[in-house]
Coordinates of C-alpha atoms and ligand atoms in Angstrom, one line a residue:
X127 CA 110.8 123.9 90.6
X128 CA 107.6 125.5 91.8
X129 CA 108.4 128.3 94.3
X130 CA 105.6 130.2 96.0
X131 CA 105.1 133.1 98.5
X132 CA 105.1 130.4 101.3
X133 CA 108.7 129.7 100.6
X134 CA 109.7 133.3 101.2
X135 CA 107.3 133.7 104.2
X136 CA 108.8 130.7 106.0
X137 CA 112.3 130.7 104.5
X138 CA 111.9 127.1 103.1
X139 CA 112.7 125.6 99.7
X140 CA 109.4 123.8 98.9
X141 CA 105.8 125.0 99.8
X142 CA 105.1 121.9 101.9
X143 CA 104.3 121.8 105.6
X144 CA 104.3 118.6 107.6
X145 CA 101.3 119.1 109.8
X146 CA 101.8 119.0 113.6
X147 CA 100.4 115.7 114.8
X148 CA 100.0 114.9 118.4
X149 CA 102.1 111.9 119.5
X150 CA 103.2 111.5 115.9
X151 CA 105.2 114.5 114.8
X152 CA 108.3 114.2 117.0
X153 CA 111.7 115.7 116.6
X154 CA 113.0 113.0 114.2
X155 CA 110.2 113.5 111.6
X156 CA 110.2 117.3 112.0
X157 CA 114.0 117.6 111.5
X158 CA 113.9 115.3 108.5
X159 CA 111.2 117.3 106.8
X160 CA 112.9 120.6 107.4
X161 CA 116.2 119.2 106.3
X162 CA 114.5 118.1 103.1
X163 CA 113.4 121.7 102.4
X164 CA 109.8 121.6 103.8
X165 CA 108.6 122.8 107.2
X166 CA 108.5 120.2 109.9
X167 CA 106.1 120.9 112.8
X168 CA 106.2 119.3 116.2
X169 CA 102.7 118.2 117.4
X170 CA 102.6 119.2 121.0
X171 CA 98.9 118.2 121.5
X172 CA 98.1 117.7 125.1
X173 CA 101.6 116.5 126.0
X174 CA 103.3 117.9 129.1
X175 CA 105.9 120.8 128.9
X176 CA 108.9 118.5 129.4
X177 CA 107.9 116.4 126.4
X178 CA 107.9 119.6 124.2
X179 CA 111.3 120.7 125.7
X180 CA 112.8 117.3 124.8
X181 CA 111.4 117.5 121.2
X182 CA 112.7 121.0 120.7
X183 CA 116.2 120.0 121.8
X184 CA 116.1 116.9 119.7
X185 CA 115.0 118.8 116.6
X186 CA 117.6 121.6 117.2
X187 CA 120.4 118.9 117.4
X188 CA 119.3 117.4 114.1
X189 CA 118.7 120.6 112.0
X190 CA 119.5 124.3 111.8
X191 CA 116.7 124.8 109.3
X192 CA 113.4 126.5 110.3
X193 CA 110.7 124.3 112.0
X194 CA 107.5 124.9 113.8
X195 CA 105.4 123.7 116.8
X196 CA 101.6 123.0 116.7
X197 CA 99.9 124.2 119.8
X198 CA 96.5 122.7 120.8
X199 CA 94.8 125.6 122.4
X200 CA 92.7 123.3 124.6
X201 CA 95.9 121.8 126.1
X202 CA 95.8 121.6 129.9
X203 CA 99.4 122.9 129.8
X204 CA 98.8 125.8 127.4
X205 CA 100.3 128.5 129.6
X206 CA 103.5 126.5 130.2
X207 CA 103.7 125.5 126.5
X208 CA 103.5 129.1 125.5
X209 CA 106.1 130.2 128.1
X210 CA 108.5 127.7 126.5
X211 CA 107.8 129.0 123.0
X212 CA 108.5 132.5 124.1
X213 CA 111.7 131.6 125.9
X214 CA 113.0 129.3 123.1
X215 CA 111.3 130.7 120.0
X216 CA 110.7 128.6 116.9
X217 CA 110.2 129.9 113.3
X218 CA 106.5 129.1 113.2
X219 CA 103.6 128.3 115.6
X220 CA 100.5 126.7 114.1
X221 CA 97.4 126.5 116.3
X222 CA 94.4 124.3 116.5
X223 CA 91.2 124.2 118.5
X224 CA 90.4 127.8 119.0
X225 CA 91.5 131.4 119.0
X226 CA 95.3 132.1 119.7
X227 CA 94.4 135.8 119.8
X228 CA 95.9 136.6 123.2
X229 CA 99.3 135.0 122.3
X230 CA 99.8 136.4 118.8
X231 CA 101.5 139.7 119.7
X232 CA 104.0 138.0 122.1
X233 CA 104.9 135.3 119.7
X234 CA 105.4 137.7 116.8
X235 CA 107.6 139.9 119.0
X236 CA 110.0 137.0 119.5
X237 CA 110.1 136.5 115.7
X238 CA 107.6 133.6 115.4
X239 CA 105.1 133.4 112.6
X240 CA 101.7 132.5 113.8
X241 CA 99.5 130.4 111.5
X242 CA 96.1 129.1 112.9
X243 CA 94.3 126.2 111.4
X244 CA 90.8 127.1 110.3
X245 CA 87.9 125.1 109.1
X246 CA 85.5 128.0 108.3
X247 CA 85.4 131.5 106.8
X248 CA 83.9 132.8 110.0
X249 CA 86.8 131.7 112.1
X250 CA 89.3 133.0 109.6
X251 CA 87.6 136.4 109.6
X252 CA 87.6 136.5 113.4
X253 CA 91.3 135.5 113.7
X254 CA 92.7 137.8 111.0
X255 CA 92.1 140.8 113.3
X256 CA 94.6 139.5 115.8
X257 CA 97.5 140.0 113.3
X258 CA 98.3 136.4 112.3
X259 CA 100.7 135.7 109.4
X260 CA 98.7 133.2 107.4
X261 CA 96.0 130.5 107.7
X262 CA 96.0 126.8 107.1
X263 CA 92.5 126.0 105.7
X264 CA 91.9 122.4 106.5
X265 CA 89.1 120.4 104.9
X266 CA 87.3 117.4 106.4
X267 CA 89.1 114.9 104.2
X268 CA 92.0 115.2 106.7
X269 CA 93.0 113.0 109.5
X270 CA 92.4 114.1 113.1
X271 CA 89.9 116.7 114.3
X272 CA 87.8 118.1 111.5
X273 CA 85.3 120.7 110.5
X274 CA 82.4 120.4 108.1
X275 CA 83.7 121.7 104.8
X276 CA 85.8 119.9 102.2
X277 CA 89.1 121.3 101.1
X278 CA 87.7 122.1 97.6
X279 CA 84.9 124.2 99.0
X280 CA 86.8 125.8 102.0
X281 CA 90.1 126.9 100.5
X282 CA 88.8 129.4 97.8
X283 CA 86.3 130.8 100.3
X284 CA 89.0 131.5 102.9
X285 CA 91.3 132.9 100.1
X286 CA 88.5 135.3 99.0
X287 CA 87.7 136.3 102.6
X288 CA 91.1 137.3 103.9
X289 CA 94.1 139.2 102.5
X290 CA 96.9 137.1 104.0
X291 CA 98.3 133.8 102.6
X292 CA 96.3 130.6 102.9
X293 CA 97.8 127.1 103.0
X294 CA 95.5 124.2 101.9
X295 CA 95.3 121.0 104.0
X296 CA 93.2 117.9 103.9
X297 CA 93.1 115.2 101.2
X298 CA 96.4 116.2 99.6
X299 CA 98.9 113.4 98.8
X300 CA 101.1 114.4 95.8
X301 CA 101.8 117.0 93.2
X302 CA 98.3 116.8 91.8
X303 CA 97.1 117.9 95.1
X304 CA 99.7 120.7 95.4
X305 CA 98.8 122.1 91.9
X306 CA 95.1 121.9 92.8
X307 CA 95.7 123.8 96.0
X308 CA 97.6 126.5 94.1
X309 CA 94.8 126.6 91.6
X310 CA 92.3 127.3 94.5
X311 CA 94.4 130.3 95.5
X312 CA 96.6 128.7 98.2
X313 CA 100.3 129.4 98.5
X314 CA 101.2 125.9 99.6
X315 CA 100.0 122.7 101.3
X316 CA 100.0 121.0 104.7
X317 CA 99.9 117.2 104.8
X318 CA 99.6 114.8 107.7
X319 CA 98.5 111.3 106.7
X320 CA 101.3 110.7 104.1
X321 CA 104.0 111.8 106.6
X322 CA 102.7 109.3 109.2
X323 CA 104.4 106.7 106.9
X324 CA 107.7 108.7 106.5
X325 CA 110.7 106.5 107.5
X326 CA 111.7 109.0 110.2
X327 CA 108.2 109.1 111.8
X328 CA 108.6 107.2 115.1
X329 CA 105.1 105.7 115.4
X330 CA 105.1 101.9 115.6
X331 CA 105.5 100.0 112.3
X332 CA 102.1 98.3 113.0
X333 CA 100.4 101.7 112.7
X334 CA 102.1 102.5 109.5
X335 CA 101.1 99.1 108.0
X336 CA 97.5 99.8 109.1
X337 CA 97.6 103.1 107.1
X338 CA 99.2 101.4 104.1
X339 CA 96.6 98.6 104.1
X340 CA 93.7 101.1 104.3
X341 CA 91.7 101.9 101.2
X342 CA 89.8 105.0 100.2
X343 CA 86.7 104.3 102.3
X344 CA 88.4 102.9 105.4
X345 CA 88.2 106.1 107.5
X346 CA 85.3 107.0 109.6
X347 CA 84.3 110.0 111.8
X348 CA 83.9 109.4 115.5
X349 CA 82.4 112.0 117.8
X350 CA 80.0 113.7 115.5
X351 CA 77.3 113.8 118.2
X352 CA 79.6 115.2 120.8
X353 CA 80.7 118.2 118.7
X354 CA 84.3 116.9 118.5
X355 CA 84.4 114.9 115.3
X356 CA 87.7 113.0 114.5
X357 CA 88.6 111.2 111.3
X358 CA 90.4 108.0 111.9
X359 CA 90.7 104.4 110.6
X360 CA 87.8 102.1 111.4
X361 CA 88.6 99.6 114.2
X362 CA 87.2 98.1 117.4
X363 CA 87.2 101.5 119.1
X364 CA 85.4 103.3 116.3
X365 CA 82.7 100.6 116.3
X366 CA 82.3 101.2 120.1
X367 CA 82.0 104.9 119.4
X368 CA 79.3 104.2 116.7
X369 CA 77.3 102.0 119.1
X370 CA 77.4 104.6 121.9
X371 CA 76.5 107.5 119.5
X372 CA 73.6 105.5 118.1
X373 CA 72.3 104.5 121.5
X374 CA 72.2 108.0 122.8
X375 CA 75.0 107.7 125.4
X376 CA 75.6 111.1 127.0
X377 CA 78.3 113.1 125.1
X378 CA 80.7 113.3 128.1
X379 CA 80.8 109.5 128.3
X380 CA 81.5 109.3 124.6
X381 CA 84.3 111.9 124.9
X382 CA 85.8 110.0 127.9
X383 CA 86.2 106.9 125.7
X384 CA 88.6 108.9 123.5
X385 CA 90.9 110.1 126.4
X386 CA 94.4 108.7 126.0
X387 CA 93.3 106.7 122.9
X388 CA 95.6 108.5 120.4
X389 CA 98.6 107.8 122.5
X390 CA 97.5 104.2 122.9
X391 CA 97.7 103.8 119.1
X392 CA 100.6 106.1 118.2
X393 CA 103.0 105.2 121.1
X394 CA 101.9 101.8 122.2
X395 CA 100.8 100.5 118.8
X396 CA 97.3 99.3 119.7
X397 CA 95.6 99.7 116.4
X398 CA 92.3 98.1 117.6
X399 CA 91.6 99.9 120.9
X400 CA 93.5 103.2 120.1
X401 CA 92.5 106.1 117.8
X402 CA 94.4 105.8 114.5
X403 CA 93.8 109.3 113.2
X404 CA 94.3 109.3 109.4
X405 CA 92.7 111.0 106.4
X406 CA 91.0 109.9 103.2
X407 CA 94.3 109.9 101.3
X408 CA 95.2 106.7 103.2
X409 CA 94.1 104.8 100.1
X410 CA 97.1 106.3 98.2
X411 CA 99.7 105.6 100.9
X412 CA 101.5 102.5 99.6
X413 CA 104.8 102.4 101.3
X414 CA 107.2 103.8 104.0
X415 CA 109.5 106.4 102.4
X416 CA 112.1 108.8 103.6
X417 CA 110.7 112.4 104.1
X418 CA 113.1 113.7 101.4
X419 CA 111.7 111.2 98.9
X420 CA 108.1 112.2 99.8
X421 CA 108.9 115.9 99.3
X422 CA 110.7 115.3 96.0
X423 CA 107.9 113.1 94.8
X424 CA 105.4 115.8 95.4
X425 CA 107.5 118.5 93.7
X426 CA 108.3 116.3 90.7
X427 CA 104.7 115.2 90.3
X428 CA 103.6 118.8 90.6
X429 CA 105.9 119.7 87.6
X430 CA 104.5 116.8 85.5
X431 CA 101.0 117.8 86.4
X432 CA 101.6 121.4 85.3
X433 CA 103.0 120.2 81.9
X434 CA 100.1 117.8 81.5
X435 CA 97.7 120.7 82.1
X436 CA 99.6 123.0 79.7
X437 CA 99.3 120.4 77.0
X438 CA 95.6 119.9 77.7
X439 CA 94.7 123.6 77.4
X440 CA 94.5 124.8 73.8
Ligands
FMN52 C1 97.6 111.3 113.3 C2 97.2 112.7 113.1 C3 97.3 113.6 114.2 C4 97.0 114.9 114.0 N1 97.2 115.8 115.1 C5 97.0 117.1 114.9 C6 97.2 118.0 116.0 O1 97.6 117.6 117.1 N2 97.0 119.3 115.8 C7 96.5 119.8 114.6 O2 96.4 121.0 114.4 N3 96.3 119.0 113.5 C8 96.5 117.6 113.7 N4 96.3 116.8 112.6 C9 96.0 117.4 111.3 C10 97.3 117.5 110.5 O3 98.2 118.5 111.0 C11 97.1 118.0 109.0 O4 96.5 119.2 109.0 C12 96.2 117.0 108.3 O5 96.6 115.7 108.5 C13 96.1 117.3 106.8 O6 95.3 116.4 106.1 P1 95.7 114.9 105.5 O7 95.7 114.0 106.7 O8 94.7 114.6 104.5 O9 97.1 115.1 105.0 C14 96.6 115.4 112.8 C15 96.5 114.5 111.7 C16 96.8 113.2 111.8 C17 96.7 112.3 110.6

């Protein structure tokens, strides 16, 4: 089986991280992924501190393996979320939406590895100075908030720009994607969209079926004009976003339309009026599978991809 520097860095069996997904990555999914040998990551998003405490306790009841928490640096509860993570340390904190600089030393002092998500070389270069352990370089094929570069272009440029490990994310579904990421210089992968359809993921079945029905071109990007682009599945809400963006509605009004809409989809199951974040690999997601099966499928297909490549090269 393929083993990389990421396995040693995070003390995991397989170089696969389940991306922290707000309202999606709860304790059940996180524990299942970590139990299966990957790294599960709780998505704390903009959820209140009590929600995070509950997920931490749930995860710890279900697994003794390492797991992580994704912290959204724009969370209105950021200070409280960080206080919890310093009092009840986890193995890994991944961060999105900004610069975790002022928290890095404190988190590392309690034994937590800090891994920011970056979408550009400039951000990686800025953050590397704060002593972070690795980066997740996420391309715009991914579900959720996105940057401008594709995974194929971004990953090798970040790898060349910094001297710490880089994990590739965005548009990865199976072992072909894992091998491609390793070829680009990454030490492992982070996936979100495929894990939405893990059996242990607690989002409503209606949302999973929506992802499974989706084809390669069924995602769209909302919020380009407001500076907060989000990749999600096309529905009534994205059509409304499109109309507002085309008619020149003020950015604040457009952003307001998105408030609470992720929860509406992922908790209430409203796939028409909610934001169903999902990436371009949705076209490959065909069924609900246990997390262990997803991870073993990636690892086995990575092995067969490698032998196919070996046979092709003369
Ligand atoms: C439903 C959903 C919610 C997400 N929420 C977050 C989040 O709260 N924080 C974050 O850093 N990334 C978030 N992401 C990005 C994932 O963690 C991961 O990096 C991404 O899904 C990888 O690309 P893929 O969707 O092509 O697998 C989200 C992705 C999805 C699909």
